[in-house]
GROMACS .gro file of C-alpha atoms in nm:
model
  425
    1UNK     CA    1 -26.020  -7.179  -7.145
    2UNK     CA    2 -25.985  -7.011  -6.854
    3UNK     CA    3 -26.076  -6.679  -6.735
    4UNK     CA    4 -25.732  -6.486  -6.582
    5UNK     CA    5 -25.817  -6.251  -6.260
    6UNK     CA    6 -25.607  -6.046  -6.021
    7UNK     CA    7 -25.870  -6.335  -5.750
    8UNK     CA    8 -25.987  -6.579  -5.938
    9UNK     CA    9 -26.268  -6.713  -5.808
   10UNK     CA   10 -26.326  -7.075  -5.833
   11UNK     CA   11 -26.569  -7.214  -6.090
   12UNK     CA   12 -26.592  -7.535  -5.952
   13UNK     CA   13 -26.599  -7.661  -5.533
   14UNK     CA   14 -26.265  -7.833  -5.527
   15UNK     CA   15 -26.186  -7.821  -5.135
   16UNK     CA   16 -25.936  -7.574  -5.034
   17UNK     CA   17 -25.796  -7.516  -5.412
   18UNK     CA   18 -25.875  -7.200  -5.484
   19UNK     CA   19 -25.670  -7.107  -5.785
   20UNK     CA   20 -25.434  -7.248  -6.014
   21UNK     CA   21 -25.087  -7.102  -5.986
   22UNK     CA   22 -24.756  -7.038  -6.235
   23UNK     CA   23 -24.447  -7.181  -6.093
   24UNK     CA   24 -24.248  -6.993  -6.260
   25UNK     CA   25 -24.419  -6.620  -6.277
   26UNK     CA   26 -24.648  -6.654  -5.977
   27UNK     CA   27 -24.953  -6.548  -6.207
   28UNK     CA   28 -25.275  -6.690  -6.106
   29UNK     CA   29 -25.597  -6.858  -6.295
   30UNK     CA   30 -25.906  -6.949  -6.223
   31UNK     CA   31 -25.993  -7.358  -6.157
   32UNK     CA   32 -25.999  -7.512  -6.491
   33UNK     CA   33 -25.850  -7.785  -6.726
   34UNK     CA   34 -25.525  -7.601  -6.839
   35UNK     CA   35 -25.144  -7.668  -6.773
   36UNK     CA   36 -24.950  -7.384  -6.856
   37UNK     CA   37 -24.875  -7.052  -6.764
   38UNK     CA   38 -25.059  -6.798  -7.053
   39UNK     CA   39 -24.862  -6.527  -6.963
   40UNK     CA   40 -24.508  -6.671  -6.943
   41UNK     CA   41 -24.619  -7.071  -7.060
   42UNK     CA   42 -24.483  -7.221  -6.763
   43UNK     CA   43 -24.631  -7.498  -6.569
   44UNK     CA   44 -24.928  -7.467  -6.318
   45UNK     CA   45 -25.001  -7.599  -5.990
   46UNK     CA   46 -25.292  -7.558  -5.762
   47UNK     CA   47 -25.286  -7.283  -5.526
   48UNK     CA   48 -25.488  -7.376  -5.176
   49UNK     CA   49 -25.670  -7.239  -4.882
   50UNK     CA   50 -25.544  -7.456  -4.607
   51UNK     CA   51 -25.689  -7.526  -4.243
   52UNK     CA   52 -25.417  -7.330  -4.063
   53UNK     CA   53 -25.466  -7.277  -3.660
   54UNK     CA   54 -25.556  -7.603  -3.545
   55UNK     CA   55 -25.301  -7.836  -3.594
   56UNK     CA   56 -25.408  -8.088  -3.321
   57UNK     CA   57 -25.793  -8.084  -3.435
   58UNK     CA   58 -25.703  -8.117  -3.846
   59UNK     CA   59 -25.464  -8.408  -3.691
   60UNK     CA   60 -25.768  -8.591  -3.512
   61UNK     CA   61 -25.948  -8.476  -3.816
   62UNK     CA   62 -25.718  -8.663  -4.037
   63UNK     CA   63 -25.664  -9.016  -3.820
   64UNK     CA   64 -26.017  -9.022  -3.797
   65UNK     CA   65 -26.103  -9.060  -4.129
   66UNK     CA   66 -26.079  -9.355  -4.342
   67UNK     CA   67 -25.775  -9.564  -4.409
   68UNK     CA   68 -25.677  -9.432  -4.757
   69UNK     CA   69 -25.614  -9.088  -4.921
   70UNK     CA   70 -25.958  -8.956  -4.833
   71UNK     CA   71 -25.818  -8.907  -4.463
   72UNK     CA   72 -25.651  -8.599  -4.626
   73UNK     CA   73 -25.913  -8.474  -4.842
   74UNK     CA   74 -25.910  -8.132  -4.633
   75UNK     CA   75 -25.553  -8.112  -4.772
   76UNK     CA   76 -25.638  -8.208  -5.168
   77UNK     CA   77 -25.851  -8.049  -5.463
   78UNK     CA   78 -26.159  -8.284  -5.380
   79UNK     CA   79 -26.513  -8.201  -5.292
   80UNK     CA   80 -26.591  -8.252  -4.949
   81UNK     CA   81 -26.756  -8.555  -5.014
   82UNK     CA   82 -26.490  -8.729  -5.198
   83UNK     CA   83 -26.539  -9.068  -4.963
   84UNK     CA   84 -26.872  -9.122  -5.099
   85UNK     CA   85 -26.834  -9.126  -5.427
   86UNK     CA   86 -26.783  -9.448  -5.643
   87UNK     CA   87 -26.343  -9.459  -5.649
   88UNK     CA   88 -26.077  -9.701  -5.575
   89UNK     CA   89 -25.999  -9.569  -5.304
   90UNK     CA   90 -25.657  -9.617  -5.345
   91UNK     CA   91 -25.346  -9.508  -5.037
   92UNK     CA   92 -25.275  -9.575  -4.670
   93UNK     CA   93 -25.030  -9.825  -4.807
   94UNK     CA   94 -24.718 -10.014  -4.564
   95UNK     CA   95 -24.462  -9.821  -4.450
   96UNK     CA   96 -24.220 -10.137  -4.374
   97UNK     CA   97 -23.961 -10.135  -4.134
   98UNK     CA   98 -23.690 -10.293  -4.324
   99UNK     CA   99 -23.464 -10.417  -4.065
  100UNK     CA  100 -23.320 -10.709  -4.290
  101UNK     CA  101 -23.255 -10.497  -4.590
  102UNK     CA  102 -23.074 -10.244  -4.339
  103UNK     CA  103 -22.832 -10.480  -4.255
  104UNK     CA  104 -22.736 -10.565  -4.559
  105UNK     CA  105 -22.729 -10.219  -4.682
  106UNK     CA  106 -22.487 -10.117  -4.346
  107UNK     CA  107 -22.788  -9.888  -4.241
  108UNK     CA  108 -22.815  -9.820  -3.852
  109UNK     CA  109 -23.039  -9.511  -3.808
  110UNK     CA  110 -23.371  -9.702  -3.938
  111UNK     CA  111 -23.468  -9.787  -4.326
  112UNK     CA  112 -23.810  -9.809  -4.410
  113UNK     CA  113 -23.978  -9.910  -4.755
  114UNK     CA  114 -24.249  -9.721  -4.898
  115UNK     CA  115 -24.453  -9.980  -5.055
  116UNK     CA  116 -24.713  -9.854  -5.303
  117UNK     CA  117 -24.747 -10.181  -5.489
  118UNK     CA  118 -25.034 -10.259  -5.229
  119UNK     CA  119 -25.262 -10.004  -5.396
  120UNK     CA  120 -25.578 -10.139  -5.622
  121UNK     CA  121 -25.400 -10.121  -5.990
  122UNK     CA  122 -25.015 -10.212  -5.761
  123UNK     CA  123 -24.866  -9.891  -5.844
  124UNK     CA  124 -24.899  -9.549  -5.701
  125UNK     CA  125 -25.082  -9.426  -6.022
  126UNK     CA  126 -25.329  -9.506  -5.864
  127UNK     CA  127 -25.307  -9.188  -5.655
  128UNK     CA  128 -25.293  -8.926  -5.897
  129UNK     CA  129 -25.574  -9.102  -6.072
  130UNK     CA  130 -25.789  -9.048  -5.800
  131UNK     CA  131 -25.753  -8.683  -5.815
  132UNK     CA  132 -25.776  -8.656  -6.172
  133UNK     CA  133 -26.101  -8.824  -6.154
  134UNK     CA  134 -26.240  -8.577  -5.928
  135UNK     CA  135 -26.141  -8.254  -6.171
  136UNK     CA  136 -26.259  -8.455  -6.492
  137UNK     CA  137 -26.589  -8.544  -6.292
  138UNK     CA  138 -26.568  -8.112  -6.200
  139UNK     CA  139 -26.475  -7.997  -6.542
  140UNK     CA  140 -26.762  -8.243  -6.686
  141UNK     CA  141 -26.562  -8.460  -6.921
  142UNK     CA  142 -26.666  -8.802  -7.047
  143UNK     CA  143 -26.357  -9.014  -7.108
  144UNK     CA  144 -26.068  -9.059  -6.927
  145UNK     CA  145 -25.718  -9.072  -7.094
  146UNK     CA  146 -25.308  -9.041  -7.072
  147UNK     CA  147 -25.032  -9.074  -7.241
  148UNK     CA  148 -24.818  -9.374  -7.048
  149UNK     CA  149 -24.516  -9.633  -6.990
  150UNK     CA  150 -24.799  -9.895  -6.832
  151UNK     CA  151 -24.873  -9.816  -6.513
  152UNK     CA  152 -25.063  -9.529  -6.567
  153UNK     CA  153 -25.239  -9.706  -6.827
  154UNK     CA  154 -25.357  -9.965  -6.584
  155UNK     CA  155 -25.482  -9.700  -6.315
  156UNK     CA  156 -25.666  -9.483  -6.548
  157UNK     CA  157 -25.861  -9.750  -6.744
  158UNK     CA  158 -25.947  -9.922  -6.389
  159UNK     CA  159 -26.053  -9.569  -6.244
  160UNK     CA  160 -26.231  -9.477  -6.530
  161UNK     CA  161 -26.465  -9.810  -6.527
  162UNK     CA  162 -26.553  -9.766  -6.160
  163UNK     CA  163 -26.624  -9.399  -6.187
  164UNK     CA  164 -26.851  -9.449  -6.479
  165UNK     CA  165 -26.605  -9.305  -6.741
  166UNK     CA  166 -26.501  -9.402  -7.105
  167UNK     CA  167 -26.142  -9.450  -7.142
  168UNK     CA  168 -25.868  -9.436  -7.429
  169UNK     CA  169 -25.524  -9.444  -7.312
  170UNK     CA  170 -25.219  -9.448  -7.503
  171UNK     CA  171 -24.869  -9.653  -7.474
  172UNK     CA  172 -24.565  -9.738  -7.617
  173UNK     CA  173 -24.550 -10.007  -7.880
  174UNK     CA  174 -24.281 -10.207  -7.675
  175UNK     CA  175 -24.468 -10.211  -7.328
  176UNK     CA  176 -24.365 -10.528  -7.094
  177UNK     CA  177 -24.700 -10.746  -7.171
  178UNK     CA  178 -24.784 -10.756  -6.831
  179UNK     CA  179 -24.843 -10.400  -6.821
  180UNK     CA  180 -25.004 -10.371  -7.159
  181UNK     CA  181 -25.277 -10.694  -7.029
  182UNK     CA  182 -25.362 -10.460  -6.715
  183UNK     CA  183 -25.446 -10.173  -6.922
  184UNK     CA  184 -25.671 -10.343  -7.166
  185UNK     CA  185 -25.845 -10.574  -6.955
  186UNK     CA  186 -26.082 -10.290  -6.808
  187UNK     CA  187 -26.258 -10.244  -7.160
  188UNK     CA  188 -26.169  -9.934  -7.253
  189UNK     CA  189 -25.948  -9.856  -7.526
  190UNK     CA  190 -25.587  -9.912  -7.490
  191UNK     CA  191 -25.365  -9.763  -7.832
  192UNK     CA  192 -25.015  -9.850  -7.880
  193UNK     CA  193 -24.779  -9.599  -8.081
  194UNK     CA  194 -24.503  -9.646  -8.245
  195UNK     CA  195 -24.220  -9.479  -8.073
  196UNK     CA  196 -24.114  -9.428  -7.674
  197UNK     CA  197 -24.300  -9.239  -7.431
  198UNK     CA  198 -24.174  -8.881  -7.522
  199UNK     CA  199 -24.356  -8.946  -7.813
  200UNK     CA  200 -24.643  -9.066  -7.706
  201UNK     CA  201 -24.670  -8.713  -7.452
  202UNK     CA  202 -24.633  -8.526  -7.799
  203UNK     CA  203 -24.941  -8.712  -7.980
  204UNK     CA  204 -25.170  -8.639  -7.689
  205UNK     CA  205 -25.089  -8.313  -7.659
  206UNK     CA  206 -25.144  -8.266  -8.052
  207UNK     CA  207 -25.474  -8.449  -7.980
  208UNK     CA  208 -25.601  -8.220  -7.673
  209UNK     CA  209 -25.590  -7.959  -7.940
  210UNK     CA  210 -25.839  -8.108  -8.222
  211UNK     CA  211 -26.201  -8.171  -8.222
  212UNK     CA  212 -26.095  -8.558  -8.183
  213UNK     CA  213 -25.993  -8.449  -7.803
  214UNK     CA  214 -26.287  -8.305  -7.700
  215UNK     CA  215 -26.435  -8.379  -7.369
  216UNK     CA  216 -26.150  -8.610  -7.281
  217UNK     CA  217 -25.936  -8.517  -6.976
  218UNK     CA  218 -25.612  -8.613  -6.991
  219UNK     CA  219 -25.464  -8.707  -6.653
  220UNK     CA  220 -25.118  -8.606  -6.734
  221UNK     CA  221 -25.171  -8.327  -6.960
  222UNK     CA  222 -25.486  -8.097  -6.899
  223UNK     CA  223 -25.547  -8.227  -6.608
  224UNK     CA  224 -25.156  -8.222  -6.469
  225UNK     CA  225 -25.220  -7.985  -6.168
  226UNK     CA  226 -25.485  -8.215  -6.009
  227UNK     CA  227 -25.312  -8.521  -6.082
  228UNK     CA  228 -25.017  -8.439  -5.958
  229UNK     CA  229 -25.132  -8.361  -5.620
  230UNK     CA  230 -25.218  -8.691  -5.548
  231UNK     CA  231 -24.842  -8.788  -5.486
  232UNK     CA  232 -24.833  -8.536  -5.155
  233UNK     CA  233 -25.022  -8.802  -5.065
  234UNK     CA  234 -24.711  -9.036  -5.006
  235UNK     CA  235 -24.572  -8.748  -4.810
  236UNK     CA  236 -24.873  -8.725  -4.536
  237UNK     CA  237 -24.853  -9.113  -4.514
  238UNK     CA  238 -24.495  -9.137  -4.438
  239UNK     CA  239 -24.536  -8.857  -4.186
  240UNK     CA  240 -24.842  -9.011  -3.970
  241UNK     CA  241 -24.698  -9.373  -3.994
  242UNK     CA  242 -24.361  -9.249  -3.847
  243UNK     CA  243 -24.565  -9.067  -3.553
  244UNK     CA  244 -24.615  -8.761  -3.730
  245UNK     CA  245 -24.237  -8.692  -3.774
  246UNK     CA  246 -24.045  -8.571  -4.072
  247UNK     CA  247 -23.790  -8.903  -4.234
  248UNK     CA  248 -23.412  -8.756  -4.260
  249UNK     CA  249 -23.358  -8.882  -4.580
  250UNK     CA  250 -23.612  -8.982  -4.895
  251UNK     CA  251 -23.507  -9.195  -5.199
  252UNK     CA  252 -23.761  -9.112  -5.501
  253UNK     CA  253 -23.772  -9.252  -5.839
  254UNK     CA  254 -23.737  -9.001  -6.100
  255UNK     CA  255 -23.968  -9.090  -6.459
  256UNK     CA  256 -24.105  -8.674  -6.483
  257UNK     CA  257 -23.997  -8.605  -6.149
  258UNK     CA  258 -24.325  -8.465  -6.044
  259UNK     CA  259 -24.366  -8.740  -5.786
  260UNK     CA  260 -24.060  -8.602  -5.611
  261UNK     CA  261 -24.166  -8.253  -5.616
  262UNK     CA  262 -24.473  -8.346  -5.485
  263UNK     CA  263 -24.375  -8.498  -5.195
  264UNK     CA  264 -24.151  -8.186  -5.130
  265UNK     CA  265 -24.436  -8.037  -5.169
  266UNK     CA  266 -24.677  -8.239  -4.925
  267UNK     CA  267 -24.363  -8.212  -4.662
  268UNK     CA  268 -24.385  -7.860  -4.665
  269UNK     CA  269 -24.715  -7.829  -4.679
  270UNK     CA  270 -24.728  -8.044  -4.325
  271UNK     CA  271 -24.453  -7.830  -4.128
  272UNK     CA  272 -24.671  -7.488  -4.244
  273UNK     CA  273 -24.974  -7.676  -4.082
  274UNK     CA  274 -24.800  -7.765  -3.766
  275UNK     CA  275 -24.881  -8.095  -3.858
  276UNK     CA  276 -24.446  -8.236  -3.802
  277UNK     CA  277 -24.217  -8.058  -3.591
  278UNK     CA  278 -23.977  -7.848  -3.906
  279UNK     CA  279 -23.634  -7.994  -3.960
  280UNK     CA  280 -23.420  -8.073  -4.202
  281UNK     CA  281 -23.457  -8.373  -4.461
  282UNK     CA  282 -23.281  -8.498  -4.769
  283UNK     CA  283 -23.418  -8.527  -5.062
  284UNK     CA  284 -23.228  -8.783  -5.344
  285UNK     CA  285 -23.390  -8.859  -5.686
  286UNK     CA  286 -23.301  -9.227  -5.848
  287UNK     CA  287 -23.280  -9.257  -6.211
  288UNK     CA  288 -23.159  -9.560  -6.469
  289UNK     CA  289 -22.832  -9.506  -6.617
  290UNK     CA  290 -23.017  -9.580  -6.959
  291UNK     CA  291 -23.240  -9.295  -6.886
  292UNK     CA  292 -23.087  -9.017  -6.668
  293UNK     CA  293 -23.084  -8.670  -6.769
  294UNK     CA  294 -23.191  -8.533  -6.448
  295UNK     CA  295 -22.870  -8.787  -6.266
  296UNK     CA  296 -22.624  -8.622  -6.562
  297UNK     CA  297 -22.728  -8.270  -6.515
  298UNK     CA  298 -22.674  -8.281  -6.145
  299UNK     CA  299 -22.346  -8.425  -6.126
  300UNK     CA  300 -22.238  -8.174  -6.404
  301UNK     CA  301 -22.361  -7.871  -6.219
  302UNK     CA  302 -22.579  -7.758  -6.448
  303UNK     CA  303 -22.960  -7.622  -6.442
  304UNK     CA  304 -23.139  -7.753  -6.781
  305UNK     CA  305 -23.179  -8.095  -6.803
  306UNK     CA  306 -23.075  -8.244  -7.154
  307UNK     CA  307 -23.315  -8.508  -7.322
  308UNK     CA  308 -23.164  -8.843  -7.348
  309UNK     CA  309 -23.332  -9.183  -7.611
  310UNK     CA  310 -23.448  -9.386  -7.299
  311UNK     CA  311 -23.248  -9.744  -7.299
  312UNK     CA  312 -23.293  -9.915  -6.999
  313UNK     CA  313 -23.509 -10.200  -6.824
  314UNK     CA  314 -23.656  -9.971  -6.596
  315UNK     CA  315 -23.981  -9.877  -6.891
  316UNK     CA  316 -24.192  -9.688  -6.605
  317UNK     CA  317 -23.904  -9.445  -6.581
  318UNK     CA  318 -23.788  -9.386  -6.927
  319UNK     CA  319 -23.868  -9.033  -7.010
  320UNK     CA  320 -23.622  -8.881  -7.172
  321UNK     CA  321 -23.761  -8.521  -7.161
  322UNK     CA  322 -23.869  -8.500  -6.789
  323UNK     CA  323 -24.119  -8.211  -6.728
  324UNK     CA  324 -23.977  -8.161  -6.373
  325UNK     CA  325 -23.663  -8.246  -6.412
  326UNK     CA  326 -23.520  -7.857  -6.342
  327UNK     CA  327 -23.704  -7.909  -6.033
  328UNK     CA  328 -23.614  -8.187  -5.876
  329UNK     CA  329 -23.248  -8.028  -5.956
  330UNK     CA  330 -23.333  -7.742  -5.745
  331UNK     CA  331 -23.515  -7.999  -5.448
  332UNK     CA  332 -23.177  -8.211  -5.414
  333UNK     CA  333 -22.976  -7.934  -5.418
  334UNK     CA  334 -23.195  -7.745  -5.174
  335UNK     CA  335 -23.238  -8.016  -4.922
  336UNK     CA  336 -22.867  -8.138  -4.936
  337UNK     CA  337 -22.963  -8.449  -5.167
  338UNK     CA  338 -22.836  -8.550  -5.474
  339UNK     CA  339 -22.944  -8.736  -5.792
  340UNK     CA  340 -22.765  -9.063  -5.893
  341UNK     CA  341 -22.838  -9.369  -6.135
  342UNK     CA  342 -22.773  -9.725  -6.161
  343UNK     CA  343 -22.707  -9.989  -6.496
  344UNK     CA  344 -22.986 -10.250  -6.573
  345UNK     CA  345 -22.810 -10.533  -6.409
  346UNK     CA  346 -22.759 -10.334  -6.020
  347UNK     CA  347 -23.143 -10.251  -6.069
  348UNK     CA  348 -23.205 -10.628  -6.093
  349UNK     CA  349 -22.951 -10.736  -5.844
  350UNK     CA  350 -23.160 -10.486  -5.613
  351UNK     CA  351 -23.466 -10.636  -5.664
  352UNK     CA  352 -23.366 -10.973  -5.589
  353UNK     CA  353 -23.187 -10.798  -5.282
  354UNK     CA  354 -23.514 -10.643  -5.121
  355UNK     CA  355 -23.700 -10.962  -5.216
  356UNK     CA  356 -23.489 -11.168  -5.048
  357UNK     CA  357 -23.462 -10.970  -4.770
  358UNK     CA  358 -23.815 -10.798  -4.682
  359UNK     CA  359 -24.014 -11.015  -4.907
  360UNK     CA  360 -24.136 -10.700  -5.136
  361UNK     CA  361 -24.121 -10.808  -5.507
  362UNK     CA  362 -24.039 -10.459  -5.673
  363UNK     CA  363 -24.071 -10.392  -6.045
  364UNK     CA  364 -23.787 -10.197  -6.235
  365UNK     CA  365 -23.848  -9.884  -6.067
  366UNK     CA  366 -23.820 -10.018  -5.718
  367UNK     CA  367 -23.492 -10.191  -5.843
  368UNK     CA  368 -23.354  -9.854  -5.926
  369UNK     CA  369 -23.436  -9.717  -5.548
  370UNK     CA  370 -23.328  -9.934  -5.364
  371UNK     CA  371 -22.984  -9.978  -5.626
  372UNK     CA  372 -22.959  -9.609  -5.586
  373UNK     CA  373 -23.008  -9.610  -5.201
  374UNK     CA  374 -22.705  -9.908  -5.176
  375UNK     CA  375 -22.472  -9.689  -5.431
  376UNK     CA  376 -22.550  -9.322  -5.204
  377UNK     CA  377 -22.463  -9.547  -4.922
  378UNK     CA  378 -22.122  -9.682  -5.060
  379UNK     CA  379 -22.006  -9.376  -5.233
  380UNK     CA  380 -22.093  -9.213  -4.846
  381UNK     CA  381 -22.321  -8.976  -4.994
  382UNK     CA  382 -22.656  -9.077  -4.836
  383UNK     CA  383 -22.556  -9.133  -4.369
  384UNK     CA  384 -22.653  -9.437  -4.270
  385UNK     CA  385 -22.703  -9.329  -3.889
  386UNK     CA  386 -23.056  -9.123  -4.029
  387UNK     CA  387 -23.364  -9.231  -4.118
  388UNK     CA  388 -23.452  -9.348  -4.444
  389UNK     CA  389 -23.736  -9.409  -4.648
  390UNK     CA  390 -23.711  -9.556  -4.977
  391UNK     CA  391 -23.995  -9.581  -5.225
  392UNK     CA  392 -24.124  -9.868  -5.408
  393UNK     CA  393 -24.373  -9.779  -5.672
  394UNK     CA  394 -24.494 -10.092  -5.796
  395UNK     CA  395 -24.518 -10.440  -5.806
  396UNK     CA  396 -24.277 -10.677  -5.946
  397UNK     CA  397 -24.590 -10.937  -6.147
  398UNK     CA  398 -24.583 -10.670  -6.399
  399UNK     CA  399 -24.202 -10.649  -6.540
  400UNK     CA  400 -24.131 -11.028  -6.447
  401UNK     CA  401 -23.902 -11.004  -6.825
  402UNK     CA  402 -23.633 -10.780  -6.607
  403UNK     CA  403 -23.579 -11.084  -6.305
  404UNK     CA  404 -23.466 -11.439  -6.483
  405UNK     CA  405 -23.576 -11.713  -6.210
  406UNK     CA  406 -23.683 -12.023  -6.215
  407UNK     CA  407 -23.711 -12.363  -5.979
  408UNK     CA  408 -23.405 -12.407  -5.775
  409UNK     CA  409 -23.407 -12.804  -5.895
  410UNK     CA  410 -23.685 -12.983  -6.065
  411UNK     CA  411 -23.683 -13.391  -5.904
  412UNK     CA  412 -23.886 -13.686  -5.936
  413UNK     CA  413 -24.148 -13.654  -5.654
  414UNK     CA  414 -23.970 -13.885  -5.370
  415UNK     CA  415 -23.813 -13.860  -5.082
  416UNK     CA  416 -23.462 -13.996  -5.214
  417UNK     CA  417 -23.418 -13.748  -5.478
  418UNK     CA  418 -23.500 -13.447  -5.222
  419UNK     CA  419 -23.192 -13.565  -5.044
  420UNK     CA  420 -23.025 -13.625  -5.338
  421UNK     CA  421 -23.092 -13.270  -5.471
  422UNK     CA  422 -22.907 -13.090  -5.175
  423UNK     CA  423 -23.179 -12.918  -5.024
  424UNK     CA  424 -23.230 -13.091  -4.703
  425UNK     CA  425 -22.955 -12.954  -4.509
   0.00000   0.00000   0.00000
């Protein structure tokens, strides 16, 4: 446990973290593997030591390193020599101009797509993995573990294997099987339970707690505050592959909603550096109507986010209890953003339209972006003279269940039939 101090001083060389912070009370604690707040219980985030001063020399500093998130390891809780050790390596993704897409969607001011499916595991998991790896390899555990809806799953068992870790992660019984084959086919062990993934959280938390747990580092429990971090990373990218410039207007799934603060975060984080020239940006959050507390509590106004049973196609966004969901509230409404949701058959008609379009093939949660992005745009809530970036998260292979397709005609293999089908015209 860790040791609380008016200064903590670090036990372990993380980069420019220097403490771990409360959210919610401000109270500080030294570098460790906790979560929450022991004064007040609320959630903690890492506190930093940035390189302020030289904007244009941390810049260079950045471009010239290499082409993933190790370029902005002076800006994360790594060691210095982050780049050498054995990783995935995962980030520096495409940020693709989606001129196609714009025109469908009526946007003139520039759309852009986020696409994180290019990363080693095709999800952006594979970010916050990175950094968790780094504080279990700090904090000297020996297997690697999560609670998860699949992706996760897939990142941590693959990160695990190539750093030299055991793994044991933990899933919902009802996983797409695509998902579910990615996360056992790295060896470690992969344990379905019997329920959604609110109550898988609950089972690892219970397990953190008893002698089973110990030496495991749980990516998204004990070791939340360095695996969170890695999503700023989608912030500094967007930034330097848009010329170092701030996007008007983000579109962010919402599954705990710590990906969205996180990129507030990271945005911030690059204005206080000098890094982008400070001006406003919107921030929306996109949620499945079968799972949207955080979309219900901002159109009603209020401030606590109500659980919901998750029901919806979109499985790498059904949590029903969102950790950050009073958060992101506070983001949208801070930035001028809003929070909105769309039914299981817009999120596949969305799909289809950004495949067809840009030639991305977005699972569920990419659906529900780019769905939400069309109905902000039609209900004249999101201005389609600004620039937009819109996130997709991962790669369609793994929910292929949600998108129905098939040949578009099956002939006998001569010329006369082609013609006959209709499709030489």
């Amino acid at each position: 446990m860790a040791v609380q101090a008016t200064e903590p001083t670090p036990a372990v060389a993380l980069g420019p973290a220097v403490a771990l912070s409360c959210r919610e009370c401000a109270q500080r604690f030294q570098l460790g593997p906790i979560f929450a707040c022991q004064e007040c219980f609320g959630p903690l985030e890492i506190a930093y030591d940035l390189p302020t001063g030289d904007p244009e020399g941390l810049r260079k500093r950045i471009e010239s390193g290499p082409a993933n998130i190790w370029r902005y390891a002076p800006l994360l809780p790594v060691p210095a020599d982050v780049a050498d050790k054995p990783n995935l390596n995962p980030g520096f993704t495409k940020l693709v101009k989606a001129d196609r897409l714009a025109a469908e969607l009526g946007v003139t001011g520039g759309l852009y797509v986020k696409d994180d499916s290019g990363n080693p595991t095709h999800s952006f998991k594979d970010r916050v993995v990175a950094i968790a790896v780094e504080a279990a390899r700090a904090f000297g555990f020996t297997t690697l573990s999560c609670s998860s809806t699949g992706n996760l799953a897939g990142a941590v068992g693959a990160a695990a294997r190539r750093a030299g870790l055991k793994s044991c992660v933990f899933i919902p019984h009802d996983l797409e099987p695509g998902k579910v084959v990615m996360a056992a086919v790295y060896g470690g062990d992969l344990v379905a339970i019997e329920g959604n993934y609110d109550d898988v959280n609950r089972f690892c938390s219970e397990l953190i707690g008893d002698p089973l747990g110990e030496g495991w580092g749980f990516v998204n429990v004990n070791l939340r505050p360095y695996y969170g971090e890695g999503s700023k990373t989608l912030a500094y990218e967007i930034c330097e592959q848009l010329g170092w410039q701030l996007p008007d207007q983000l579109v962010i799934p919402i599954a705990s909603g710590s990906q969205l603060t996180k990129i507030d975060k990271g945005l911030k984080e690059l204005i206080a550096l000098g890094l982008v020239e400070d001006k406003p940006y919107k921030i929306f959050g996109a949620q499945a109507e079968g799972c949207s507390p955080v979309s219900v509590a901002f159109k009603a106004g209020h401030e606590v986010v109500r659980p919901q049973k998750p029901n919806t196609i979109a499985k790498s966004l059904a949590i029903g209890n969102p950790a950050d969901g009073p958060y992101v509230l506070d983001i949208a409404r801070r930035t001028g953003g809003a929070v909105e949701d769309v039914t299981d058959p817009q999120i596949v008609e969305a799909i289809k339209l950004l495949a067809r379009t840009e030639g991305i093939f977005a699972e569920t949660a990419g659906g529900v972006t780019v769905g939400v992005t069309k109905k902000l745009i039609e209900n004249g809530v999101l201005d389609p003279s600004l620039t937009t970036v819109v996130l997709n998260t991962g790669d369609g292979l793994k929910t292929l269940d949600a998108v129905a397709s098939g040949p578009t005609a099956t002939i006998r293999p001569d010329l006369d039939a082609f013609r006959a089908a209709g499709l030489a015209d």
